[in-house]
Amino acid sequence: MIDHAHDLDAVREATDRLLSATGKLDDAELAQPSRLPGWSRGHVLAHLSRNADALVNVLQGRPMYADSETRDRDIERGAPRPKAEQLADLAGSATRFVEAASAPADWSRTVTMRNGVTDSASRIPFRRRIEVELHHVDLGIGYELEDLPEEFVTREIDFLAERFDGHPDVVSTGVSDDQGRTWTTGGGAAGGPVTVRGTAPELLGWLCGRRDGSALTAEGGPLPALPPL
Protein backbone atom coordinates (compact mmCIF):
# COMPACT_ATOMS: atom_id res chain seq x y z
CA MET A 1 0.00 0.00 0.00
CA ILE A 2 1.34 3.43 -0.96
CA ASP A 3 2.07 5.73 1.98
CA HIS A 4 2.00 9.21 0.43
CA ALA A 5 3.21 11.01 3.58
CA HIS A 6 6.07 8.56 4.10
CA ASP A 7 7.19 8.96 0.50
CA LEU A 8 7.19 12.75 0.79
CA ASP A 9 9.36 12.55 3.91
CA ALA A 10 11.68 10.15 2.08
CA VAL A 11 11.93 12.54 -0.88
CA ARG A 12 12.98 15.33 1.48
CA GLU A 13 15.63 13.13 3.07
CA ALA A 14 16.98 11.95 -0.28
CA THR A 15 17.11 15.53 -1.55
CA ASP A 16 18.96 16.68 1.56
CA ARG A 17 21.56 13.93 1.02
CA LEU A 18 21.96 14.97 -2.59
CA LEU A 19 22.31 18.67 -1.79
CA SER A 20 24.83 17.94 0.97
CA ALA A 21 26.93 15.76 -1.31
CA THR A 22 26.88 18.09 -4.32
CA GLY A 23 27.60 21.05 -2.07
CA LYS A 24 31.08 19.59 -1.56
CA LEU A 25 31.87 19.70 -5.27
CA ASP A 26 33.41 22.64 -7.12
CA ASP A 27 32.52 23.97 -10.56
CA ALA A 28 35.19 21.85 -12.27
CA GLU A 29 33.91 18.68 -10.63
CA LEU A 30 30.35 19.46 -11.69
CA ALA A 31 31.55 19.75 -15.28
CA GLN A 32 33.12 16.29 -15.23
CA PRO A 33 31.35 13.31 -16.83
CA SER A 34 28.68 11.50 -14.86
CA ARG A 35 28.06 7.78 -15.22
CA LEU A 36 25.34 8.48 -17.78
CA PRO A 37 26.68 8.44 -21.35
CA GLY A 38 27.01 11.93 -22.78
CA TRP A 39 25.98 13.70 -19.59
CA SER A 40 28.14 15.67 -17.21
CA ARG A 41 27.25 15.92 -13.54
CA GLY A 42 25.77 19.29 -14.43
CA HIS A 43 23.43 17.59 -16.87
CA VAL A 44 22.23 15.25 -14.12
CA LEU A 45 21.51 18.12 -11.73
CA ALA A 46 19.77 20.17 -14.42
CA HIS A 47 17.62 17.16 -15.26
CA LEU A 48 16.67 16.67 -11.62
CA SER A 49 15.62 20.30 -11.30
CA ARG A 50 13.48 20.19 -14.42
CA ASN A 51 12.03 16.81 -13.44
CA ALA A 52 10.78 18.29 -10.16
CA ASP A 53 9.02 21.07 -12.05
CA ALA A 54 7.68 18.55 -14.58
CA LEU A 55 6.14 16.47 -11.79
CA VAL A 56 4.48 19.62 -10.42
CA ASN A 57 2.93 19.97 -13.88
CA VAL A 58 1.69 16.38 -13.66
CA LEU A 59 0.14 16.92 -10.24
CA GLN A 60 -1.56 20.09 -11.42
CA GLY A 61 -3.01 18.55 -14.57
CA ARG A 62 -0.63 20.02 -17.15
CA PRO A 63 1.60 18.16 -19.64
CA MET A 64 4.75 16.91 -17.95
CA TYR A 65 6.96 18.63 -20.55
CA ALA A 66 5.98 20.92 -23.42
CA ASP A 67 7.72 18.44 -25.74
CA SER A 68 10.87 16.30 -25.84
CA GLU A 69 12.87 18.99 -27.60
CA THR A 70 12.10 21.56 -24.91
CA ARG A 71 13.01 19.06 -22.18
CA ASP A 72 16.35 18.28 -23.80
CA ARG A 73 17.10 21.94 -24.52
CA ASP A 74 16.41 22.96 -20.92
CA ILE A 75 18.82 20.29 -19.64
CA GLU A 76 21.54 21.34 -22.08
CA ARG A 77 21.10 24.99 -21.15
CA GLY A 78 21.23 24.24 -17.44
CA ALA A 79 24.14 21.82 -17.47
CA PRO A 80 27.09 24.29 -17.56
CA ARG A 81 25.83 26.59 -14.83
CA PRO A 82 28.11 27.24 -11.83
CA LYS A 83 27.57 25.34 -8.62
CA ALA A 84 25.69 28.10 -6.81
CA GLU A 85 23.09 28.34 -9.58
CA GLN A 86 22.76 24.57 -9.87
CA LEU A 87 22.17 24.06 -6.16
CA ALA A 88 19.78 26.99 -5.86
CA ASP A 89 17.73 25.60 -8.74
CA LEU A 90 17.81 22.08 -7.34
CA ALA A 91 16.70 23.24 -3.89
CA GLY A 92 14.05 25.60 -5.24
CA SER A 93 12.51 23.08 -7.61
CA ALA A 94 12.53 20.45 -4.85
CA THR A 95 10.61 22.82 -2.60
CA ARG A 96 8.07 23.51 -5.32
CA PHE A 97 7.55 19.80 -5.79
CA VAL A 98 7.05 19.10 -2.08
CA GLU A 99 4.60 21.98 -1.82
CA ALA A 100 2.57 20.68 -4.77
CA ALA A 101 2.66 17.13 -3.45
CA SER A 102 1.58 18.29 0.03
CA ALA A 103 -1.49 20.19 -1.12
CA PRO A 104 -4.88 18.63 -0.33
CA ALA A 105 -5.96 16.52 -3.31
CA ASP A 106 -7.53 13.29 -4.42
CA TRP A 107 -4.44 11.10 -4.33
CA SER A 108 -6.33 8.15 -5.82
CA ARG A 109 -6.81 9.97 -9.11
CA THR A 110 -4.96 8.92 -12.26
CA VAL A 111 -2.38 11.32 -13.68
CA THR A 112 -0.62 11.32 -17.04
CA MET A 113 3.13 11.50 -17.37
CA ARG A 114 5.57 11.57 -20.28
CA ASN A 115 4.80 9.50 -23.38
CA GLY A 116 1.26 8.86 -22.20
CA VAL A 117 2.26 6.79 -19.16
CA THR A 118 -0.40 6.93 -16.45
CA ASP A 119 -0.17 6.24 -12.73
CA SER A 120 -1.89 6.98 -9.46
CA ALA A 121 -1.17 10.46 -8.15
CA SER A 122 -0.22 8.83 -4.85
CA ARG A 123 2.83 7.21 -6.48
CA ILE A 124 4.30 10.46 -7.82
CA PRO A 125 6.35 11.13 -4.65
CA PHE A 126 7.92 7.68 -4.98
CA ARG A 127 8.65 8.33 -8.65
CA ARG A 128 10.43 11.53 -7.61
CA ARG A 129 12.36 9.61 -4.97
CA ILE A 130 13.53 7.19 -7.67
CA GLU A 131 14.87 10.10 -9.70
CA VAL A 132 16.74 11.63 -6.76
CA GLU A 133 18.20 8.39 -5.39
CA LEU A 134 19.33 6.80 -8.65
CA HIS A 135 20.68 10.00 -10.17
CA HIS A 136 22.64 10.62 -6.97
CA VAL A 137 24.34 7.29 -7.74
CA ASP A 138 24.81 8.38 -11.37
CA LEU A 139 26.90 11.36 -10.26
CA GLY A 140 29.72 8.98 -9.29
CA ILE A 141 30.67 10.88 -6.15
CA GLY A 142 30.71 8.08 -3.60
CA TYR A 143 27.01 7.28 -3.18
CA GLU A 144 26.46 3.76 -4.48
CA LEU A 145 23.56 1.36 -4.87
CA GLU A 146 24.72 -0.31 -1.66
CA ASP A 147 24.20 3.01 0.17
CA LEU A 148 20.54 3.28 -0.81
CA PRO A 149 18.02 2.67 1.99
CA GLU A 150 17.05 -1.02 2.01
CA GLU A 151 13.35 -0.18 1.98
CA PHE A 152 13.85 1.89 -1.16
CA VAL A 153 15.82 -0.86 -2.89
CA THR A 154 13.13 -3.50 -2.35
CA ARG A 155 10.35 -1.12 -3.41
CA GLU A 156 12.21 -0.13 -6.55
CA ILE A 157 12.74 -3.78 -7.42
CA ASP A 158 8.97 -4.22 -6.92
CA PHE A 159 8.37 -1.26 -9.22
CA LEU A 160 10.70 -2.49 -11.97
CA ALA A 161 9.49 -6.08 -11.77
CA GLU A 162 5.98 -4.72 -12.32
CA ARG A 163 7.20 -2.54 -15.19
CA PHE A 164 8.78 -5.47 -17.05
CA ASP A 165 5.95 -7.92 -16.24
CA GLY A 166 4.64 -9.36 -19.50
CA HIS A 167 7.12 -7.34 -21.57
CA PRO A 168 7.30 -8.80 -25.09
CA ASP A 169 11.12 -8.77 -25.08
CA VAL A 170 11.67 -10.35 -21.64
CA VAL A 171 11.41 -14.07 -20.94
CA SER A 172 9.65 -15.34 -17.82
CA THR A 173 12.04 -14.45 -15.02
CA GLY A 174 12.16 -15.13 -11.31
CA VAL A 175 14.30 -12.81 -9.22
CA SER A 176 15.63 -13.77 -5.78
CA ASP A 177 17.87 -11.88 -3.38
CA ASP A 178 20.12 -13.24 -0.65
CA GLN A 179 17.52 -12.43 2.01
CA GLY A 180 14.96 -14.81 0.52
CA ARG A 181 12.80 -12.15 -1.15
CA THR A 182 11.43 -13.10 -4.55
CA TRP A 183 9.84 -11.37 -7.51
CA THR A 184 8.56 -12.46 -10.93
CA THR A 185 8.72 -10.46 -14.11
CA GLY A 186 8.82 -10.74 -17.89
CA GLY A 187 6.96 -13.56 -19.55
CA GLY A 188 6.12 -11.92 -22.86
CA ALA A 189 9.01 -13.45 -24.80
CA ALA A 190 9.53 -17.10 -25.66
CA GLY A 191 11.88 -19.03 -23.40
CA GLY A 192 12.52 -19.38 -19.72
CA PRO A 193 11.73 -19.55 -16.99
CA VAL A 194 15.04 -18.12 -15.82
CA THR A 195 15.88 -17.54 -12.18
CA VAL A 196 18.24 -14.65 -11.38
CA ARG A 197 19.91 -14.52 -7.97
CA GLY A 198 22.08 -11.97 -6.18
CA THR A 199 22.11 -9.23 -3.58
CA ALA A 200 19.30 -6.70 -3.70
CA PRO A 201 21.59 -3.80 -4.78
CA GLU A 202 23.04 -5.91 -7.61
CA LEU A 203 19.57 -6.98 -8.71
CA LEU A 204 18.43 -3.37 -8.68
CA GLY A 205 21.49 -2.31 -10.65
CA TRP A 206 20.69 -4.88 -13.35
CA LEU A 207 16.98 -4.05 -13.48
CA CYS A 208 17.55 -0.28 -13.74
CA GLY A 209 20.45 -0.52 -16.19
CA ARG A 210 23.14 0.72 -13.80
CA ARG A 211 25.05 -2.59 -13.71
CA ASP A 212 25.66 -5.33 -16.24
CA GLY A 213 24.52 -8.21 -14.06
CA SER A 214 27.96 -9.88 -13.99
CA ALA A 215 27.68 -10.26 -10.19
CA LEU A 216 24.41 -12.19 -10.54
CA THR A 217 23.80 -15.86 -11.27
CA ALA A 218 21.21 -17.09 -13.75
CA GLU A 219 19.66 -20.57 -13.74
CA GLY A 220 17.59 -22.03 -16.57
CA GLY A 221 19.14 -19.86 -19.25
CA PRO A 222 21.34 -16.80 -19.81
CA LEU A 223 20.79 -13.59 -17.90
CA PRO A 224 17.82 -11.94 -19.66
CA ALA A 225 18.55 -8.80 -21.65
CA LEU A 226 16.35 -5.99 -20.40
CA PRO A 227 15.07 -3.12 -22.55
CA PRO A 228 16.15 0.41 -21.57
CA LEU A 229 13.91 2.30 -19.17
CSV table of N, CA and C in Angstrom, one decimal, residues 18-147:
chain,number,residue,atom,x,y,z
A,18,LEU,N,21.4,14.5,-1.3
A,18,LEU,CA,22.0,15.0,-2.6
A,18,LEU,C,22.5,16.4,-2.5
A,19,LEU,N,21.8,17.3,-1.9
A,19,LEU,CA,22.3,18.7,-1.8
A,19,LEU,C,23.6,18.7,-0.9
A,20,SER,N,23.6,18.0,0.1
A,20,SER,CA,24.8,17.9,1.0
A,20,SER,C,26.0,17.4,0.2
A,21,ALA,N,25.8,16.4,-0.6
A,21,ALA,CA,26.9,15.8,-1.3
A,21,ALA,C,27.4,16.7,-2.4
A,22,THR,N,26.5,17.2,-3.2
A,22,THR,CA,26.9,18.1,-4.3
A,22,THR,C,27.4,19.4,-3.8
A,23,GLY,N,27.1,19.8,-2.6
A,23,GLY,CA,27.6,21.0,-2.1
A,23,GLY,C,29.1,21.0,-1.8
A,24,LYS,N,29.6,19.8,-1.8
A,24,LYS,CA,31.1,19.6,-1.6
A,24,LYS,C,31.9,19.6,-2.9
A,25,LEU,N,31.2,19.7,-4.0
A,25,LEU,CA,31.9,19.7,-5.3
A,25,LEU,C,32.2,21.1,-5.7
A,26,ASP,N,33.2,21.3,-6.6
A,26,ASP,CA,33.4,22.6,-7.1
A,26,ASP,C,32.9,22.7,-8.6
A,27,ASP,N,33.0,23.8,-9.2
A,27,ASP,CA,32.5,24.0,-10.6
A,27,ASP,C,33.2,23.0,-11.5
A,28,ALA,N,34.5,22.8,-11.4
A,28,ALA,CA,35.2,21.9,-12.3
A,28,ALA,C,34.7,20.4,-12.1
A,29,GLU,N,34.4,20.0,-10.9
A,29,GLU,CA,33.9,18.7,-10.6
A,29,GLU,C,32.5,18.5,-11.2
A,30,LEU,N,31.7,19.6,-11.1
A,30,LEU,CA,30.3,19.5,-11.7
A,30,LEU,C,30.4,19.3,-13.2
A,31,ALA,N,31.4,19.8,-13.8
A,31,ALA,CA,31.6,19.8,-15.3
A,31,ALA,C,32.1,18.4,-15.8
A,32,GLN,N,32.6,17.6,-14.8
A,32,GLN,CA,33.1,16.3,-15.2
A,32,GLN,C,32.0,15.3,-15.6
A,33,PRO,N,32.4,14.3,-16.4
A,33,PRO,CA,31.4,13.3,-16.8
A,33,PRO,C,30.7,12.6,-15.7
A,34,SER,N,29.4,12.4,-15.8
A,34,SER,CA,28.7,11.5,-14.9
A,34,SER,C,28.8,10.1,-15.4
A,35,ARG,N,28.1,9.2,-14.7
A,35,ARG,CA,28.1,7.8,-15.2
A,35,ARG,C,27.1,7.6,-16.3
A,36,LEU,N,26.3,8.6,-16.7
A,36,LEU,CA,25.3,8.5,-17.8
A,36,LEU,C,26.0,8.9,-19.1
A,37,PRO,N,26.0,8.1,-20.1
A,37,PRO,CA,26.7,8.4,-21.3
A,37,PRO,C,26.3,9.8,-21.9
A,38,GLY,N,27.3,10.6,-22.2
A,38,GLY,CA,27.0,11.9,-22.8
A,38,GLY,C,26.6,13.0,-21.8
A,39,TRP,N,26.4,12.7,-20.6
A,39,TRP,CA,26.0,13.7,-19.6
A,39,TRP,C,27.1,14.0,-18.6
A,40,SER,N,27.3,15.3,-18.3
A,40,SER,CA,28.1,15.7,-17.2
A,40,SER,C,27.3,15.6,-15.9
A,41,ARG,N,28.0,15.8,-14.8
A,41,ARG,CA,27.2,15.9,-13.5
A,41,ARG,C,26.3,17.1,-13.6
A,42,GLY,N,26.7,18.2,-14.3
A,42,GLY,CA,25.8,19.3,-14.4
A,42,GLY,C,24.5,18.9,-15.2
A,43,HIS,N,24.6,18.1,-16.2
A,43,HIS,CA,23.4,17.6,-16.9
A,43,HIS,C,22.5,16.9,-15.9
A,44,VAL,N,23.1,16.0,-15.1
A,44,VAL,CA,22.2,15.3,-14.1
A,44,VAL,C,21.5,16.2,-13.2
A,45,LEU,N,22.2,17.2,-12.7
A,45,LEU,CA,21.5,18.1,-11.7
A,45,LEU,C,20.5,19.0,-12.5
A,46,ALA,N,20.8,19.4,-13.7
A,46,ALA,CA,19.8,20.2,-14.4
A,46,ALA,C,18.5,19.3,-14.7
A,47,HIS,N,18.8,18.1,-15.0
A,47,HIS,CA,17.6,17.2,-15.3
A,47,HIS,C,16.8,17.0,-14.0
A,48,LEU,N,17.4,16.8,-12.9
A,48,LEU,CA,16.7,16.7,-11.6
A,48,LEU,C,15.8,17.9,-11.3
A,49,SER,N,16.4,19.1,-11.6
A,49,SER,CA,15.6,20.3,-11.3
A,49,SER,C,14.4,20.4,-12.2
A,50,ARG,N,14.6,20.1,-13.5
A,50,ARG,CA,13.5,20.2,-14.4
A,50,ARG,C,12.5,19.0,-14.2
A,51,ASN,N,12.9,17.9,-13.7
A,51,ASN,CA,12.0,16.8,-13.4
A,51,ASN,C,11.1,17.2,-12.3
A,52,ALA,N,11.6,17.9,-11.3
A,52,ALA,CA,10.8,18.3,-10.2
A,52,ALA,C,9.7,19.2,-10.7
A,53,ASP,N,10.0,20.2,-11.5
A,53,ASP,CA,9.0,21.1,-12.0
A,53,ASP,C,8.0,20.3,-13.0
A,54,ALA,N,8.6,19.3,-13.7
A,54,ALA,CA,7.7,18.5,-14.6
A,54,ALA,C,6.7,17.8,-13.8
A,55,LEU,N,7.1,17.2,-12.6
A,55,LEU,CA,6.1,16.5,-11.8
A,55,LEU,C,5.1,17.4,-11.1
A,56,VAL,N,5.5,18.6,-10.9
A,56,VAL,CA,4.5,19.6,-10.4
A,56,VAL,C,3.4,19.8,-11.5
A,57,ASN,N,3.9,19.9,-12.8
A,57,ASN,CA,2.9,20.0,-13.9
A,57,ASN,C,2.0,18.8,-13.9
A,58,VAL,N,2.5,17.6,-13.7
A,58,VAL,CA,1.7,16.4,-13.7
A,58,VAL,C,0.6,16.5,-12.6
A,59,LEU,N,1.1,16.8,-11.4
A,59,LEU,CA,0.1,16.9,-10.2
A,59,LEU,C,-0.9,18.0,-10.4
A,60,GLN,N,-0.6,19.0,-11.2
A,60,GLN,CA,-1.6,20.1,-11.4
A,60,GLN,C,-2.3,20.0,-12.8
A,61,GLY,N,-2.2,18.8,-13.4
A,61,GLY,CA,-3.0,18.6,-14.6
A,61,GLY,C,-2.5,19.1,-15.9
A,62,ARG,N,-1.2,19.5,-15.9
A,62,ARG,CA,-0.6,20.0,-17.2
A,62,ARG,C,0.3,18.9,-17.8
A,63,PRO,N,0.6,19.1,-19.1
A,63,PRO,CA,1.6,18.2,-19.6
A,63,PRO,C,2.9,18.2,-18.9
A,64,MET,N,3.5,17.0,-18.7
A,64,MET,CA,4.8,16.9,-18.0
A,64,MET,C,5.8,17.8,-18.5
A,65,TYR,N,6.0,17.8,-19.8
A,65,TYR,CA,7.0,18.6,-20.6
A,65,TYR,C,6.2,19.2,-21.8
A,66,ALA,N,6.6,20.4,-22.2
A,66,ALA,CA,6.0,20.9,-23.4
A,66,ALA,C,6.2,20.0,-24.6
A,67,ASP,N,7.4,19.4,-24.7
A,67,ASP,CA,7.7,18.4,-25.7
A,67,ASP,C,9.1,17.9,-25.4
A,68,SER,N,9.6,16.9,-26.1
A,68,SER,CA,10.9,16.3,-25.8
A,68,SER,C,12.0,17.3,-26.2
A,69,GLU,N,11.8,18.1,-27.2
A,69,GLU,CA,12.9,19.0,-27.6
A,69,GLU,C,13.1,20.1,-26.5
A,70,THR,N,12.0,20.6,-26.0
A,70,THR,CA,12.1,21.6,-24.9
A,70,THR,C,12.8,21.0,-23.7
A,71,ARG,N,12.4,19.7,-23.3
A,71,ARG,CA,13.0,19.1,-22.2
A,71,ARG,C,14.5,19.0,-22.4
A,72,ASP,N,14.9,18.5,-23.5
A,72,ASP,CA,16.4,18.3,-23.8
A,72,ASP,C,17.1,19.6,-23.8
A,73,ARG,N,16.5,20.6,-24.4
A,73,ARG,CA,17.1,21.9,-24.5
A,73,ARG,C,17.3,22.6,-23.1
A,74,ASP,N,16.3,22.4,-22.3
A,74,ASP,CA,16.4,23.0,-20.9
A,74,ASP,C,17.6,22.3,-20.1
A,75,ILE,N,17.7,21.0,-20.3
A,75,ILE,CA,18.8,20.3,-19.6
A,75,ILE,C,20.2,20.8,-20.2
A,76,GLU,N,20.3,20.9,-21.5
A,76,GLU,CA,21.5,21.3,-22.1
A,76,GLU,C,21.9,22.8,-21.6
A,77,ARG,N,20.9,23.6,-21.6
A,77,ARG,CA,21.1,25.0,-21.1
A,77,ARG,C,21.5,25.1,-19.7
A,78,GLY,N,20.9,24.2,-18.9
A,78,GLY,CA,21.2,24.2,-17.4
A,78,GLY,C,22.5,23.5,-17.0
A,79,ALA,N,23.0,22.6,-17.9
A,79,ALA,CA,24.1,21.8,-17.5
A,79,ALA,C,25.4,22.6,-17.1
A,80,PRO,N,25.8,23.6,-17.9
A,80,PRO,CA,27.1,24.3,-17.6
A,80,PRO,C,27.0,25.4,-16.5
A,81,ARG,N,25.9,25.5,-15.8
A,81,ARG,CA,25.8,26.6,-14.8
A,81,ARG,C,26.8,26.3,-13.7
A,82,PRO,N,27.2,27.4,-13.0
A,82,PRO,CA,28.1,27.2,-11.8
A,82,PRO,C,27.3,26.6,-10.7
A,83,LYS,N,28.1,26.1,-9.7
A,83,LYS,CA,27.6,25.3,-8.6
A,83,LYS,C,26.5,26.1,-7.9
A,84,ALA,N,26.7,27.3,-7.6
A,84,ALA,CA,25.7,28.1,-6.8
A,84,ALA,C,24.3,28.1,-7.5
A,85,GLU,N,24.3,28.3,-8.8
A,85,GLU,CA,23.1,28.3,-9.6
A,85,GLU,C,22.5,27.0,-9.6
A,86,GLN,N,23.3,25.9,-9.8
A,86,GLN,CA,22.8,24.6,-9.9
A,86,GLN,C,22.1,24.2,-8.6
A,87,LEU,N,22.7,24.5,-7.4
A,87,LEU,CA,22.2,24.1,-6.2
A,87,LEU,C,20.9,24.9,-5.8
A,88,ALA,N,21.0,26.2,-6.1
A,88,ALA,CA,19.8,27.0,-5.9
A,88,ALA,C,18.6,26.5,-6.7
A,89,ASP,N,18.8,26.1,-7.9
A,89,ASP,CA,17.7,25.6,-8.7
A,89,ASP,C,17.2,24.3,-8.2
A,90,LEU,N,18.2,23.4,-7.8
A,90,LEU,CA,17.8,22.1,-7.3
A,90,LEU,C,17.0,22.2,-6.1
A,91,ALA,N,17.4,23.1,-5.2
A,91,ALA,CA,16.7,23.2,-3.9
A,91,ALA,C,15.3,23.9,-4.1
A,92,GLY,N,15.3,24.9,-5.0
A,92,GLY,CA,14.0,25.6,-5.2
A,92,GLY,C,13.0,24.7,-5.9
A,93,SER,N,13.5,24.0,-6.9
A,93,SER,CA,12.5,23.1,-7.6
A,93,SER,C,12.0,22.0,-6.7
A,94,ALA,N,12.9,21.5,-5.8
A,94,ALA,CA,12.5,20.4,-4.8
A,94,ALA,C,11.5,21.0,-3.9
A,95,THR,N,11.6,22.2,-3.5
A,95,THR,CA,10.6,22.8,-2.6
A,95,THR,C,9.3,23.0,-3.3
A,96,ARG,N,9.3,23.4,-4.6
A,96,ARG,CA,8.1,23.5,-5.3
A,96,ARG,C,7.4,22.2,-5.5
A,97,PHE,N,8.2,21.1,-5.7
A,97,PHE,CA,7.6,19.8,-5.8
A,97,PHE,C,6.9,19.4,-4.5
A,98,VAL,N,7.6,19.5,-3.4
A,98,VAL,CA,7.1,19.1,-2.1
A,98,VAL,C,5.8,19.9,-1.8
A,99,GLU,N,5.8,21.2,-2.1
A,99,GLU,CA,4.6,22.0,-1.8
A,99,GLU,C,3.4,21.5,-2.6
A,100,ALA,N,3.7,21.2,-3.9
A,100,ALA,CA,2.6,20.7,-4.8
A,100,ALA,C,2.1,19.3,-4.3
A,101,ALA,N,3.0,18.5,-3.9
A,101,ALA,CA,2.7,17.1,-3.4
A,101,ALA,C,2.1,17.1,-2.0
A,102,SER,N,2.1,18.2,-1.3
A,102,SER,CA,1.6,18.3,0.0
A,102,SER,C,0.2,18.9,0.0
A,103,ALA,N,-0.2,19.5,-1.1
A,103,ALA,CA,-1.5,20.2,-1.1
A,103,ALA,C,-2.6,19.2,-1.0
A,104,PRO,N,-3.7,19.5,-0.4
A,104,PRO,CA,-4.9,18.6,-0.3
A,104,PRO,C,-5.3,18.3,-1.7
A,105,ALA,N,-5.6,17.0,-2.0
A,105,ALA,CA,-6.0,16.5,-3.3
A,105,ALA,C,-6.5,15.1,-3.2
A,106,ASP,N,-7.1,14.7,-4.3
A,106,ASP,CA,-7.5,13.3,-4.4
A,106,ASP,C,-6.3,12.5,-4.9
A,107,TRP,N,-5.7,11.8,-4.0
A,107,TRP,CA,-4.4,11.1,-4.3
A,107,TRP,C,-4.7,9.8,-5.0
A,108,SER,N,-6.0,9.4,-5.1
A,108,SER,CA,-6.3,8.1,-5.8
A,108,SER,C,-6.5,8.4,-7.3
A,109,ARG,N,-6.5,9.7,-7.7
A,109,ARG,CA,-6.8,10.0,-9.1
A,109,ARG,C,-5.7,9.5,-10.0
A,110,THR,N,-6.0,9.3,-11.3
A,110,THR,CA,-5.0,8.9,-12.3
A,110,THR,C,-4.4,10.2,-12.9
A,111,VAL,N,-3.1,10.2,-13.0
A,111,VAL,CA,-2.4,11.3,-13.7
A,111,VAL,C,-1.6,10.8,-14.9
A,112,THR,N,-1.3,11.7,-15.8
A,112,THR,CA,-0.6,11.3,-17.0
A,112,THR,C,0.8,11.9,-17.1
A,113,MET,N,1.7,11.1,-17.3
A,113,MET,CA,3.1,11.5,-17.4
A,113,MET,C,3.6,11.6,-18.8
A,114,ARG,N,4.9,11.5,-19.0
A,114,ARG,CA,5.6,11.6,-20.3
A,114,ARG,C,5.2,10.3,-21.1
A,115,ASN,N,5.1,10.6,-22.4
A,115,ASN,CA,4.8,9.5,-23.4
A,115,ASN,C,3.5,8.8,-23.1
A,116,GLY,N,2.6,9.5,-22.4
A,116,GLY,CA,1.3,8.9,-22.2
A,116,GLY,C,1.2,7.9,-21.1
A,117,VAL,N,2.3,7.7,-20.3
A,117,VAL,CA,2.3,6.8,-19.2
A,117,VAL,C,1.3,7.3,-18.1
A,118,THR,N,0.5,6.5,-17.5
A,118,THR,CA,-0.4,6.9,-16.4
A,118,THR,C,-0.1,6.2,-15.1
A,119,ASP,N,-0.4,6.8,-14.0
A,119,ASP,CA,-0.2,6.2,-12.7
A,119,ASP,C,-1.1,6.9,-11.7
A,120,SER,N,-1.2,6.3,-10.5
A,120,SER,CA,-1.9,7.0,-9.5
A,120,SER,C,-1.1,8.2,-9.0
A,121,ALA,N,-1.8,9.3,-8.7
A,121,ALA,CA,-1.2,10.5,-8.1
A,121,ALA,C,-0.4,10.1,-6.9
A,122,SER,N,-0.9,9.2,-6.1
A,122,SER,CA,-0.2,8.8,-4.8
A,122,SER,C,1.2,8.3,-5.0
A,123,ARG,N,1.5,7.8,-6.3
A,123,ARG,CA,2.8,7.2,-6.5
A,123,ARG,C,3.8,8.2,-7.0
A,124,ILE,N,3.4,9.4,-7.3
A,124,ILE,CA,4.3,10.5,-7.8
A,124,ILE,C,5.4,10.8,-6.9
A,125,PRO,N,5.2,10.9,-5.5
A,125,PRO,CA,6.3,11.1,-4.7
A,125,PRO,C,7.4,10.0,-4.7
A,126,PHE,N,6.9,8.8,-4.9
A,126,PHE,CA,7.9,7.7,-5.0
A,126,PHE,C,8.7,7.8,-6.3
A,127,ARG,N,8.0,8.1,-7.4
A,127,ARG,CA,8.7,8.3,-8.6
A,127,ARG,C,9.7,9.4,-8.5
A,128,ARG,N,9.4,10.5,-7.8
A,128,ARG,CA,10.4,11.5,-7.6
A,128,ARG,C,11.6,11.0,-6.8
A,129,ARG,N,11.3,10.2,-5.8
A,129,ARG,CA,12.4,9.6,-5.0
A,129,ARG,C,13.3,8.7,-5.8
A,130,ILE,N,12.7,8.0,-6.8
A,130,ILE,CA,13.5,7.2,-7.7
A,130,ILE,C,14.5,8.1,-8.4
A,131,GLU,N,14.0,9.2,-9.0
A,131,GLU,CA,14.9,10.1,-9.7
A,131,GLU,C,16.0,10.6,-8.8
A,132,VAL,N,15.7,11.0,-7.6
A,132,VAL,CA,16.7,11.6,-6.8
A,132,VAL,C,17.8,10.6,-6.3
A,133,GLU,N,17.3,9.4,-5.9
A,133,GLU,CA,18.2,8.4,-5.4
A,133,GLU,C,19.1,7.8,-6.5
A,134,LEU,N,18.5,7.4,-7.6
A,134,LEU,CA,19.3,6.8,-8.7
A,134,LEU,C,20.3,7.8,-9.3
A,135,HIS,N,19.8,9.0,-9.5
A,135,HIS,CA,20.7,10.0,-10.2
A,135,HIS,C,21.8,10.5,-9.2
A,136,HIS,N,21.6,10.4,-7.9
A,136,HIS,CA,22.6,10.6,-7.0
A,136,HIS,C,23.7,9.6,-7.2
A,137,VAL,N,23.4,8.3,-7.4
A,137,VAL,CA,24.3,7.3,-7.7
A,137,VAL,C,25.0,7.6,-9.1
A,138,ASP,N,24.3,8.1,-10.0
A,138,ASP,CA,24.8,8.4,-11.4
A,138,ASP,C,25.9,9.5,-11.3
A,139,LEU,N,25.9,10.3,-10.3
A,139,LEU,CA,26.9,11.4,-10.3
A,139,LEU,C,28.3,10.8,-10.1
A,140,GLY,N,28.4,9.6,-9.5
A,140,GLY,CA,29.7,9.0,-9.3
A,140,GLY,C,30.6,9.7,-8.3
A,141,ILE,N,29.9,10.1,-7.2
A,141,ILE,CA,30.7,10.9,-6.2
A,141,ILE,C,30.7,10.2,-4.8
A,142,GLY,N,30.6,8.8,-4.8
A,142,GLY,CA,30.7,8.1,-3.6
A,142,GLY,C,29.4,7.5,-3.0
A,143,TYR,N,28.3,7.8,-3.6
A,143,TYR,CA,27.0,7.3,-3.2
A,143,TYR,C,26.7,6.2,-4.1
A,144,GLU,N,26.6,4.9,-3.6
A,144,GLU,CA,26.5,3.8,-4.5
A,144,GLU,C,25.1,3.1,-4.2
A,145,LEU,N,24.8,2.1,-5.1
A,145,LEU,CA,23.6,1.4,-4.9
A,145,LEU,C,23.5,0.7,-3.5
A,146,GLU,N,24.7,0.3,-3.0
A,146,GLU,CA,24.7,-0.3,-1.7
A,146,GLU,C,24.4,0.7,-0.5
A,147,ASP,N,24.5,2.0,-0.8
A,147,ASP,CA,24.2,3.0,0.2
A,147,ASP,C,22.7,3.4,0.2
